[in-house]
Tab-separated table of C-alpha atoms and ligand atoms in Angstrom:
chain	number	residue	atom	x	y	z
A	1	MET	CA	57.982	32.049	171.042
A	2	ALA	CA	56.602	31.685	167.366
A	3	THR	CA	58.998	30.557	164.687
A	4	GLN	CA	60.756	32.321	161.931
A	5	THR	CA	60.826	31.534	158.799
A	6	LEU	CA	63.337	31.086	155.960
A	7	ALA	CA	62.580	33.559	153.620
A	8	LEU	CA	64.249	33.707	150.045
A	9	SER	CA	64.700	36.419	147.562
A	10	THR	CA	64.463	36.784	144.029
A	11	THR	CA	65.286	40.147	143.451
A	12	LEU	CA	68.370	40.570	142.530
A	13	ALA	CA	68.421	37.120	140.658
A	14	LEU	CA	66.423	39.676	138.220
A	15	ALA	CA	66.469	42.412	135.374
A	16	ASP	CA	64.411	44.747	137.157
A	17	GLY	CA	66.880	44.628	140.658
A	18	LEU	CA	69.943	44.503	138.871
A	19	PRO	CA	71.603	47.327	137.369
A	20	SER	CA	71.027	48.337	133.593
A	21	SER	CA	73.968	47.213	132.177
A	22	ALA	CA	72.063	43.893	133.329
A	23	SER	CA	68.729	44.683	131.620
A	24	ASP	CA	69.064	41.448	129.285
A	25	ALA	CA	69.011	39.537	132.546
A	26	PRO	CA	65.330	37.703	132.635
A	27	THR	CA	62.663	39.563	134.519
A	28	ARG	CA	60.209	39.502	136.892
A	29	SER	CA	57.731	39.199	134.610
A	30	ALA	CA	60.000	36.276	132.670
A	31	LEU	CA	59.128	34.356	135.983
A	32	ALA	CA	55.794	34.742	136.567
A	33	ALA	CA	55.103	33.351	133.107
A	34	LEU	CA	56.757	30.245	133.862
A	35	SER	CA	53.920	29.641	136.675
A	36	GLY	CA	52.147	27.624	133.881
A	37	SER	CA	55.071	25.443	133.741
A	38	LEU	CA	56.050	25.423	137.934
A	39	GLU	CA	52.036	23.829	137.508
A	40	THR	CA	52.996	21.497	135.529
A	41	ALA	CA	56.230	20.303	136.996
A	42	GLU	CA	54.030	19.781	140.462
A	43	ASP	CA	51.451	18.231	139.059
A	44	THR	CA	53.758	15.563	137.603
A	45	LEU	CA	55.662	15.355	141.464
A	46	ARG	CA	52.829	14.713	142.757
A	47	ALA	CA	51.580	11.690	140.039
A	48	LEU	CA	54.850	10.349	141.081
A	49	GLU	CA	54.196	10.580	145.117
A	50	ALA	CA	50.500	9.389	144.411
A	51	ALA	CA	52.347	6.601	142.333
A	52	GLY	CA	54.139	5.421	144.826
A	53	THR	CA	57.494	6.662	142.841
A	54	VAL	CA	58.753	9.437	145.444
A	55	GLY	CA	58.481	9.886	148.834
A	56	PHE	CA	60.786	11.883	149.919
A	57	ARG	CA	58.152	15.088	150.757
A	58	GLY	CA	55.517	12.718	152.750
A	59	LEU	CA	58.087	12.622	155.185
A	60	ASP	CA	56.701	9.828	156.184
A	61	THR	CA	57.382	8.247	160.387
A	62	GLU	CA	55.558	4.991	160.009
A	63	ALA	CA	57.071	3.747	157.133
A	64	TRP	CA	60.732	5.209	157.475
A	65	GLU	CA	60.078	4.339	161.114
A	66	LEU	CA	61.806	7.381	162.657
A	67	ASP	CA	60.307	6.596	166.018
A	68	ARG	CA	62.215	2.721	166.143
A	69	ALA	CA	65.178	4.501	164.498
A	70	ARG	CA	65.129	7.294	166.965
A	71	GLU	CA	64.369	3.931	170.044
A	72	ILE	CA	67.467	2.422	168.913
A	73	ALA	CA	69.697	5.994	168.834
A	74	ARG	CA	68.477	5.772	172.325
A	75	ARG	CA	69.738	2.432	173.314
A	76	LEU	CA	73.207	3.090	171.409
A	77	ARG	CA	73.375	6.229	173.151
A	78	ALA	CA	73.277	4.496	176.613
A	79	GLU	CA	76.089	1.933	175.919
A	80	THR	CA	78.550	3.315	173.739
A	81	SER	CA	79.876	6.941	173.386
A	82	THR	CA	80.357	7.435	169.005
A	83	LEU	CA	78.710	6.416	166.309
A	84	LEU	CA	80.616	5.220	163.749
A	85	VAL	CA	78.581	6.363	160.445
A	86	LEU	CA	79.976	4.275	157.440
A	87	GLY	CA	78.133	5.037	153.984
A	88	ILE	CA	79.106	7.639	151.000
A	89	GLY	CA	77.146	10.167	149.061
A	90	GLY	CA	73.557	10.010	149.554
A	91	SER	CA	74.182	8.113	153.056
A	92	ALA	CA	76.589	9.939	154.943
A	93	LEU	CA	76.377	13.796	153.446
A	94	GLY	CA	73.135	14.357	155.630
A	95	ALA	CA	73.956	13.248	158.848
A	96	SER	CA	77.467	14.592	158.101
A	97	ALA	CA	75.574	18.132	157.425
A	98	LEU	CA	73.080	18.195	160.281
A	99	ASP	CA	75.947	17.794	163.057
A	100	GLY	CA	77.539	20.150	161.152
A	101	ALA	CA	75.188	22.367	161.864
A	102	LEU	CA	73.404	21.704	164.793
A	103	GLY	CA	76.138	19.933	166.267
A	104	PRO	CA	78.285	23.143	167.507
A	105	THR	CA	75.465	24.595	169.935
A	106	CYS	CA	74.399	20.813	171.125
A	107	GLU	CA	75.856	19.824	174.614
A	108	ASP	CA	75.438	16.726	174.794
A	109	GLU	CA	78.751	14.390	174.446
A	110	HIS	CA	78.364	11.525	172.428
A	111	ARG	CA	80.200	12.377	169.159
A	112	LEU	CA	79.457	11.446	165.527
A	113	VAL	CA	82.645	10.198	163.007
A	114	VAL	CA	81.295	9.780	159.200
A	115	LEU	CA	83.670	7.446	156.680
A	116	ASP	CA	82.843	8.237	153.150
A	117	THR	CA	86.329	7.223	151.895
A	118	VAL	CA	88.559	4.463	151.058
A	119	ASP	CA	91.431	6.896	151.945
A	120	PRO	CA	93.812	3.850	153.878
A	121	PHE	CA	95.830	6.309	155.916
A	122	ALA	CA	92.227	8.247	157.025
A	123	VAL	CA	90.319	5.464	157.130
A	124	ARG	CA	93.492	3.115	159.551
A	125	ARG	CA	94.292	7.620	161.341
A	126	THR	CA	90.334	7.345	161.932
A	127	LEU	CA	90.442	3.757	163.804
A	128	LEU	CA	93.640	4.140	166.028
A	129	ALA	CA	91.195	7.377	167.533
A	130	LEU	CA	88.084	4.873	167.992
A	131	ASP	CA	88.245	2.629	171.180
A	132	PRO	CA	85.164	0.220	169.237
A	133	ALA	CA	84.792	-1.223	173.164
A	134	GLU	CA	83.233	2.183	173.537
A	135	THR	CA	82.055	2.579	169.401
A	136	ALA	CA	78.913	1.613	167.349
A	137	VAL	CA	78.561	1.165	163.942
A	138	ALA	CA	75.653	2.129	161.670
A	139	VAL	CA	76.099	0.795	158.059
A	140	ILE	CA	74.552	2.703	156.080
A	141	SER	CA	73.741	1.927	151.885
A	142	LYS	CA	70.173	1.560	150.315
A	143	SER	CA	71.530	-1.313	147.760
A	144	GLY	CA	74.172	-2.441	149.924
A	145	GLY	CA	76.982	-2.969	147.231
A	146	THR	CA	77.507	0.420	147.044
A	147	VAL	CA	82.149	-1.283	146.950
A	148	GLU	CA	82.773	1.503	149.399
A	149	THR	CA	80.003	0.965	152.289
A	150	ALA	CA	81.640	-2.661	151.791
A	151	ALA	CA	85.022	-2.153	151.798
A	152	LEU	CA	84.852	-0.375	155.046
A	153	PHE	CA	82.214	-2.431	156.648
A	154	ARG	CA	84.043	-5.580	156.457
A	155	THR	CA	87.246	-3.527	157.575
A	156	VAL	CA	85.196	-2.088	160.480
A	157	LEU	CA	83.674	-5.135	161.017
A	158	PRO	CA	86.224	-7.034	162.420
A	159	TRP	CA	87.622	-3.940	165.212
A	160	LEU	CA	83.859	-3.820	166.292
A	161	ARG	CA	84.523	-7.877	167.147
A	162	ASP	CA	87.458	-7.579	168.870
A	163	GLY	CA	86.664	-4.492	170.344
A	164	ALA	CA	82.729	-4.935	171.270
A	165	GLY	CA	83.297	-9.379	171.729
A	166	ASP	CA	79.905	-10.558	172.039
A	167	ALA	CA	77.728	-7.214	172.261
A	168	TRP	CA	78.701	-6.115	168.644
A	169	THR	CA	75.712	-7.873	167.208
A	170	ARG	CA	73.890	-4.888	169.380
A	171	ARG	CA	75.949	-2.399	168.417
A	172	LEU	CA	75.850	-2.709	164.545
A	173	VAL	CA	72.373	-1.211	163.326
A	174	LEU	CA	71.754	-1.406	159.304
A	175	ILE	CA	69.919	1.588	157.428
A	176	THR	CA	69.194	-0.495	154.008
A	177	ASP	CA	66.939	-0.565	150.911
A	178	THR	CA	63.391	-2.632	153.067
A	179	THR	CA	64.219	-5.646	151.243
A	180	HIS	CA	66.566	-5.994	148.546
A	181	GLY	CA	69.169	-4.158	149.902
A	182	ALA	CA	72.374	-6.228	150.042
A	183	LEU	CA	72.588	-6.544	153.822
A	184	ARG	CA	69.465	-7.442	154.510
A	185	PRO	CA	71.197	-11.004	154.381
A	186	LEU	CA	73.363	-10.292	157.145
A	187	ALA	CA	70.613	-7.872	159.250
A	188	ASP	CA	68.291	-11.920	159.441
A	189	ALA	CA	71.598	-13.961	159.796
A	190	HIS	CA	73.050	-12.476	162.733
A	191	GLY	CA	69.847	-10.361	164.543
A	192	LEU	CA	71.465	-7.076	164.248
A	193	ASP	CA	69.349	-3.901	164.012
A	194	ALA	CA	68.103	-2.501	160.229
A	195	LEU	CA	66.316	0.935	160.186
A	196	PRO	CA	65.224	1.035	156.211
A	197	VAL	CA	65.516	3.500	154.021
A	198	PRO	CA	62.279	3.862	151.737
A	199	ASP	CA	62.073	2.731	148.015
A	200	ASP	CA	60.391	5.832	146.794
A	201	VAL	CA	63.563	7.750	148.954
A	202	GLY	CA	66.915	7.947	146.377
A	203	GLY	CA	69.723	8.236	148.570
A	204	ARG	CA	70.676	12.180	147.964
A	205	PHE	CA	66.510	12.649	149.251
A	206	SER	CA	66.678	10.872	152.223
A	207	VAL	CA	68.336	13.092	155.080
A	208	LEU	CA	64.734	13.044	156.877
A	209	THR	CA	64.720	8.951	156.592
A	210	ALA	CA	66.569	7.382	159.624
A	211	VAL	CA	69.697	7.420	157.279
A	212	GLY	CA	69.404	11.081	158.174
A	213	ILE	CA	67.481	10.737	160.917
A	214	LEU	CA	69.647	7.089	163.659
A	215	PRO	CA	73.455	9.835	163.789
A	216	ALA	CA	71.262	12.679	164.577
A	217	ALA	CA	68.636	10.501	167.021
A	218	TYR	CA	72.682	9.330	168.230
A	219	ARG	CA	73.969	13.167	169.029
A	220	GLY	CA	71.084	14.416	170.387
A	221	LEU	CA	70.205	16.422	168.149
A	222	ASP	CA	66.724	18.098	168.567
A	223	VAL	CA	65.196	15.859	165.855
A	224	ASP	CA	61.784	17.222	166.563
A	225	ALA	CA	61.978	20.658	165.725
A	226	LEU	CA	64.179	19.008	162.839
A	227	LEU	CA	60.708	17.494	161.316
A	228	ALA	CA	58.735	19.952	162.596
A	229	GLY	CA	60.671	22.382	160.505
A	230	ALA	CA	60.335	19.871	157.432
A	231	HIS	CA	56.729	19.538	157.832
A	232	SER	CA	56.798	23.496	157.644
A	233	MET	CA	58.932	23.929	154.336
A	234	ALA	CA	56.016	20.618	152.996
A	235	ASP	CA	53.382	22.267	153.044
A	236	ARG	CA	54.286	25.468	151.723
A	237	VAL	CA	56.724	23.589	148.924
A	238	ARG	CA	53.205	22.634	147.652
A	239	THR	CA	51.728	26.212	147.341
A	240	ARG	CA	51.519	26.655	144.326
A	241	SER	CA	52.887	30.311	143.450
A	242	ILE	CA	55.939	32.042	143.428
A	243	ASP	CA	55.209	34.018	146.356
A	244	THR	CA	54.386	31.796	148.945
A	245	ASN	CA	57.155	28.874	147.360
A	246	PRO	CA	60.588	28.715	148.267
A	247	ALA	CA	61.887	26.076	146.053
A	248	TRP	CA	59.505	27.131	142.559
A	249	ALA	CA	61.553	30.991	143.217
A	250	PHE	CA	65.137	29.185	143.584
A	251	ALA	CA	64.213	26.276	140.242
A	252	GLY	CA	62.365	28.975	138.197
A	253	VAL	CA	64.825	31.506	138.667
A	254	HIS	CA	68.170	29.057	137.685
A	255	ASP	CA	66.135	27.828	134.729
A	256	LEU	CA	65.878	31.328	133.669
A	257	TRP	CA	69.317	31.436	133.414
A	258	TRP	CA	70.126	28.625	132.022
A	259	PRO	CA	71.691	28.214	130.189
A	260	ARG	CA	73.911	31.690	130.580
A	261	ALA	CA	74.313	30.575	133.417
A	262	THR	CA	75.426	26.479	134.298
A	263	VAL	CA	77.525	27.380	138.380
A	264	SER	CA	74.948	27.149	141.127
A	265	ILE	CA	77.091	28.650	144.235
A	266	LEU	CA	75.686	28.588	147.915
A	267	LEU	CA	77.830	30.542	149.704
A	268	THR	CA	77.047	30.482	153.228
A	269	TYR	CA	77.822	32.718	156.358
A	270	SER	CA	77.808	30.924	158.929
A	271	GLU	CA	80.267	27.676	159.848
A	272	ARG	CA	78.194	25.822	161.069
A	273	LEU	CA	76.508	26.373	156.970
A	274	THR	CA	79.050	24.740	155.220
A	275	LEU	CA	78.947	21.650	155.095
A	276	MET	CA	75.262	21.904	154.511
A	277	GLY	CA	77.027	23.160	151.046
A	278	ALA	CA	78.765	19.768	150.684
A	279	TRP	CA	75.200	18.280	150.701
A	280	TYR	CA	73.533	20.780	148.365
A	281	MET	CA	76.464	20.161	145.718
A	282	GLN	CA	75.523	15.895	145.585
A	283	LEU	CA	71.647	16.623	145.471
A	284	TRP	CA	72.044	19.262	142.881
A	285	ALA	CA	74.895	18.133	140.821
A	286	GLU	CA	73.312	14.458	140.565
A	287	SER	CA	70.018	15.810	140.321
A	288	LEU	CA	69.996	17.259	137.740
A	289	GLY	CA	73.342	15.911	135.596
A	290	LYS	CA	71.327	15.073	132.492
A	291	PRO	CA	70.536	14.672	128.564
A	292	MET	CA	67.487	16.783	128.335
A	293	GLU	CA	64.126	15.359	126.372
A	294	GLU	CA	65.045	16.404	123.242
A	295	GLY	CA	68.610	15.246	123.123
A	296	ARG	CA	70.814	18.435	124.410
A	297	ALA	CA	71.624	18.182	128.324
A	298	TYR	CA	71.079	19.705	131.082
A	299	GLY	CA	73.365	20.521	134.506
A	300	TRP	CA	74.350	22.565	136.680
A	301	THR	CA	78.134	23.075	138.678
A	302	PRO	CA	77.439	23.201	142.082
A	303	GLY	CA	79.425	24.794	144.635
A	304	GLY	CA	79.888	25.203	148.415
A	305	ALA	CA	81.311	28.406	149.455
A	306	ARG	CA	82.633	29.921	153.240
A	307	GLY	CA	81.716	34.003	153.342
A	308	PRO	CA	84.242	35.928	154.727
A	309	ALA	CA	87.051	33.058	153.307
A	310	ASP	CA	86.322	32.253	150.242
A	311	GLN	CA	86.054	36.363	149.097
A	312	HIS	CA	89.655	35.745	149.307
A	313	SER	CA	89.539	33.195	147.178
A	314	GLN	CA	87.089	33.069	144.528
A	315	LEU	CA	85.199	36.338	144.745
A	316	GLN	CA	87.447	37.596	142.031
A	317	LEU	CA	86.431	35.097	139.510
A	318	TRP	CA	82.370	35.612	140.115
A	319	GLN	CA	82.920	39.285	139.683
A	320	GLU	CA	84.744	39.283	137.185
A	321	GLY	CA	85.369	36.101	135.864
A	322	PRO	CA	82.519	35.054	133.139
A	323	ALA	CA	79.297	35.568	133.809
A	324	ASP	CA	78.169	31.831	134.265
A	325	ARG	CA	76.837	31.463	138.203
A	326	ILE	CA	74.464	32.621	140.156
A	327	VAL	CA	75.859	32.675	143.738
A	328	THR	CA	72.581	32.029	146.839
A	329	VAL	CA	73.386	33.903	149.809
A	330	VAL	CA	72.939	32.678	152.765
A	331	ARG	CA	72.304	34.928	155.720
A	332	VAL	CA	72.194	34.020	159.117
A	333	GLU	CA	69.741	36.122	161.358
A	334	GLU	CA	70.866	35.927	164.825
A	335	HIS	CA	74.080	33.756	165.054
A	336	GLY	CA	74.129	32.854	168.820
A	337	ALA	CA	76.771	34.663	170.021
A	338	ASP	CA	78.696	37.635	169.261
A	339	LEU	CA	82.192	39.327	170.144
A	340	THR	CA	83.099	43.549	170.428
A	341	ILE	CA	85.912	43.847	168.571
A	342	PRO	CA	87.949	45.794	171.246
A	343	THR	CA	90.620	49.551	170.985
A	344	LEU	CA	93.586	48.036	170.983
A	345	SER	CA	96.239	50.402	172.845
A	346	GLY	CA	99.261	52.222	170.708
A	347	PRO	CA	99.822	53.434	167.338
A	348	GLU	CA	96.822	53.836	164.857
A	349	ASP	CA	96.923	50.447	162.489
A	350	GLY	CA	94.302	52.751	160.143
A	351	VAL	CA	91.857	49.738	160.823
A	352	GLY	CA	91.227	50.705	164.030
A	353	SER	CA	89.269	53.192	163.789
A	354	TYR	CA	86.438	52.057	162.417
A	355	LEU	CA	86.468	48.526	163.518
A	356	ALA	CA	86.504	49.758	167.746
A	357	GLY	CA	83.719	48.918	168.909
A	358	THR	CA	81.560	46.911	166.001
A	359	SER	CA	80.416	43.612	166.946
A	360	LEU	CA	81.944	40.332	165.115
A	361	ALA	CA	78.373	39.859	163.513
A	362	SER	CA	78.401	43.305	161.981
A	363	LEU	CA	81.455	43.034	160.493
A	364	LEU	CA	80.202	39.483	159.012
A	365	GLU	CA	77.300	41.616	157.881
A	366	ALA	CA	78.271	43.876	155.998
A	367	GLU	CA	81.203	42.212	155.245
A	368	ARG	CA	77.874	39.395	153.217
A	369	ARG	CA	76.386	43.073	152.062
A	370	GLY	CA	79.168	43.881	150.274
A	371	THR	CA	79.709	40.930	148.931
A	372	THR	CA	75.966	41.225	147.602
A	373	ALA	CA	76.470	44.533	146.268
A	374	ALA	CA	80.049	43.653	144.432
A	375	LEU	CA	78.351	40.888	142.547
A	376	VAL	CA	74.944	43.054	141.728
A	377	SER	CA	76.995	46.077	140.659
A	378	VAL	CA	78.579	43.890	138.018
A	379	GLY	CA	74.713	41.976	136.883
A	380	ARG	CA	75.583	38.857	138.104
A	381	PRO	CA	72.526	36.993	139.615
A	382	VAL	CA	72.026	36.706	143.881
A	383	LEU	CA	69.803	35.066	145.605
A	384	GLU	CA	69.833	35.727	149.235
A	385	LEU	CA	68.096	32.662	151.517
A	386	VAL	CA	67.720	34.362	155.103
A	387	VAL	CA	68.054	32.054	157.586
A	388	PRO	CA	66.578	33.213	161.285
A	389	ARG	CA	68.703	31.049	162.983
A	390	VAL	CA	71.328	27.860	162.733
A	391	ASP	CA	68.907	25.636	164.682
A	392	ALA	CA	67.319	22.414	163.811
A	393	HIS	CA	63.726	24.268	162.473
A	394	ALA	CA	65.391	26.280	159.899
A	395	ILE	CA	67.586	23.473	159.102
A	396	GLY	CA	65.070	21.117	158.766
A	397	GLU	CA	63.013	23.510	156.476
A	398	LEU	CA	66.611	24.108	154.499
A	399	ILE	CA	66.640	20.079	153.547
A	400	MET	CA	63.328	20.071	152.211
A	401	LEU	CA	63.000	23.919	150.379
A	402	PHE	CA	66.568	22.313	148.772
A	403	GLU	CA	65.346	19.056	147.961
A	404	SER	CA	61.986	20.321	146.510
A	405	ALA	CA	64.126	23.386	144.219
A	406	THR	CA	65.449	20.091	143.279
A	407	ALA	CA	62.357	17.863	142.314
A	408	ILE	CA	61.068	21.086	140.742
A	409	ALA	CA	63.618	22.057	138.296
A	410	GLY	CA	64.306	18.554	137.184
A	411	LEU	CA	60.668	17.768	136.103
A	412	LEU	CA	60.373	20.744	134.918
A	413	ARG	CA	63.799	20.360	131.431
A	414	GLY	CA	61.285	17.409	131.446
A	415	ILE	CA	64.725	15.448	132.547
A	416	ASN	CA	64.150	12.085	135.477
A	417	PRO	CA	65.696	13.728	139.010
A	418	PHE	CA	66.026	11.493	141.504
A	419	ASP	CA	68.503	8.338	139.105
A	420	GLN	CA	71.896	8.670	138.218
A	421	PRO	CA	72.634	6.522	135.670
A	422	GLY	CA	75.947	8.660	134.856
A	423	VAL	CA	76.762	7.339	137.862
A	424	GLU	CA	77.456	3.504	136.721
A	425	ALA	CA	79.949	3.560	134.171
A	426	GLY	CA	83.068	4.673	136.780
A	427	LYS	CA	81.293	1.496	138.876
A	428	GLN	CA	80.861	-0.874	136.812
A	429	TYR	CA	85.442	0.175	135.251
A	430	ALA	CA	86.439	0.252	138.866
A	431	TYR	CA	84.518	-3.684	138.943
A	432	GLY	CA	86.457	-4.442	136.018
A	433	LEU	CA	89.672	-3.398	137.683
A	434	LEU	CA	88.696	-5.123	140.656
A	435	GLY	CA	88.431	-8.154	139.080
A	436	ARG	CA	84.152	-8.939	139.763
A	437	GLU	CA	83.022	-11.212	137.848
A	438	GLY	CA	81.108	-10.717	134.737
A	439	PHE	CA	82.937	-7.113	134.013
A	440	GLU	CA	86.204	-8.919	132.599
A	441	GLU	CA	85.721	-7.181	129.771
A	442	ARG	CA	86.221	-3.791	130.965
A	443	ILE	CA	89.657	-3.930	132.777
A	444	ALA	CA	90.384	-4.293	128.234
A	445	GLU	CA	88.002	-1.028	128.190
A	446	VAL	CA	90.841	0.942	130.837
A	447	GLU	CA	93.404	0.203	129.043
A	448	ARG	CA	92.279	1.117	125.537
A	449	LEU	CA	90.816	4.642	127.213
A	450	LEU	CA	93.884	5.193	129.847
A	451	GLY	CA	97.172	2.845	128.174
A	452	SER	CA	98.612	0.610	130.872
A	453	PRO	CA	100.196	1.792	134.455
B	1	PA5	O1	72.232	10.209	145.189
B	1	PA5	C1	72.753	8.798	145.970
B	1	PA5	O2	71.257	7.611	144.972
B	1	PA5	C2	74.085	8.473	145.539
B	1	PA5	O3	74.951	8.847	145.900
B	1	PA5	C3	73.895	7.297	146.663
B	1	PA5	O4	73.133	7.938	148.396
B	1	PA5	C4	75.730	6.827	146.427
B	1	PA5	O5	75.705	6.399	145.720
B	1	PA5	C5	74.933	5.690	148.243
B	1	PA5	O6	74.333	4.151	147.561
B	1	PA5	P1	73.717	3.717	148.755
B	1	PA5	O7	73.466	4.287	149.822
B	1	PA5	O8	73.521	2.304	147.848
B	1	PA5	O9	75.170	2.871	148.492
């Protein structure tokens, strides 16, 4: 069976597809006129790829040691029933998103638990619910020095040693920077398995490296199809036309609307895509919220939303609140299950007359179209993304599409989408408060800014 692919439509995000009241919205020809800038952004991305600085589109199985990641996952599956992932940000969100999307249709009984918090209640509750004799642990941190992951690691290690005995060294795998990661010496000292986060792949772009692939393989997800989907999208996002390149279209439309719109919502009509929304939020926010070359700040406030639940929560704001957002509505064509709403006997309640005999999939689709129409009717831009079905191939495509669109969106504005210097300030204040040597002066700064505790 030929695999259907993801399709992105920009029609309802441009003046041509919006009511005449939105005639000042960016037009199709404005998007076409952006081609030159998109070419330049693509050229810059290729130059970064050629220089070995940016590698997320390369999907380099060998350098990323994906076969070894899958082999380690196979061994851990034979010895345990749960994989506990310790990581945060780009070292956790991708694994959760993959499991959230593909786990529900996976018959496999191996479980994945992702701890990306130092909330003591949550950590304790997680550990109490797991049997350390039956659990493998993956510590994922590109730098190895992230305080939350380091703290989780130190908390979990004695628990694992007590539960697994001498086998603990076989149950622990470290995924970190190839050479500089602070976890490397530990791996060497105890002969632990260690997998790389490639130098040229940043945390939030790393879900298709061992960072996401080891947990996915452990969970029994279809890694081959995931990577095949990513490969096919990697080919599409290298084409040089808005009509064939959905990353250009997604980035281009956002670029044209900015700064009139500064909020980007991913509204998914499939429960299985909810955690993809959280993953998208980190990618879009951390990559693009930066000063531009001319000193102005660029950026988008991203949001993930669930259809239809958030129609009863946020749609009022989107429809009648500030016209400052683009909503990407994700339609899933085949849900893999359906239920028909039965006729209820008894008094007519005014709903049964049109609901009886309707399928839940048709109801969901009517809600998606209704919401889209409500937004478009008042000139609010909607990008429509069609996912044939939530399977590993489509999720691979989706990941590569959003990663590429993020890179292009940043490069269009002359910013570096691959760093995150702004995250450092908060970390340094926290180091001071925790008593880390060299950060003492930060305590006084915190007290000056916030007052005494
Ligand atoms: O995208 C990023 O680089 C960050 O969000 C990181 O993933 C996050 O800070 C965790 O970093 P590390 O993997 O070094 O622990």
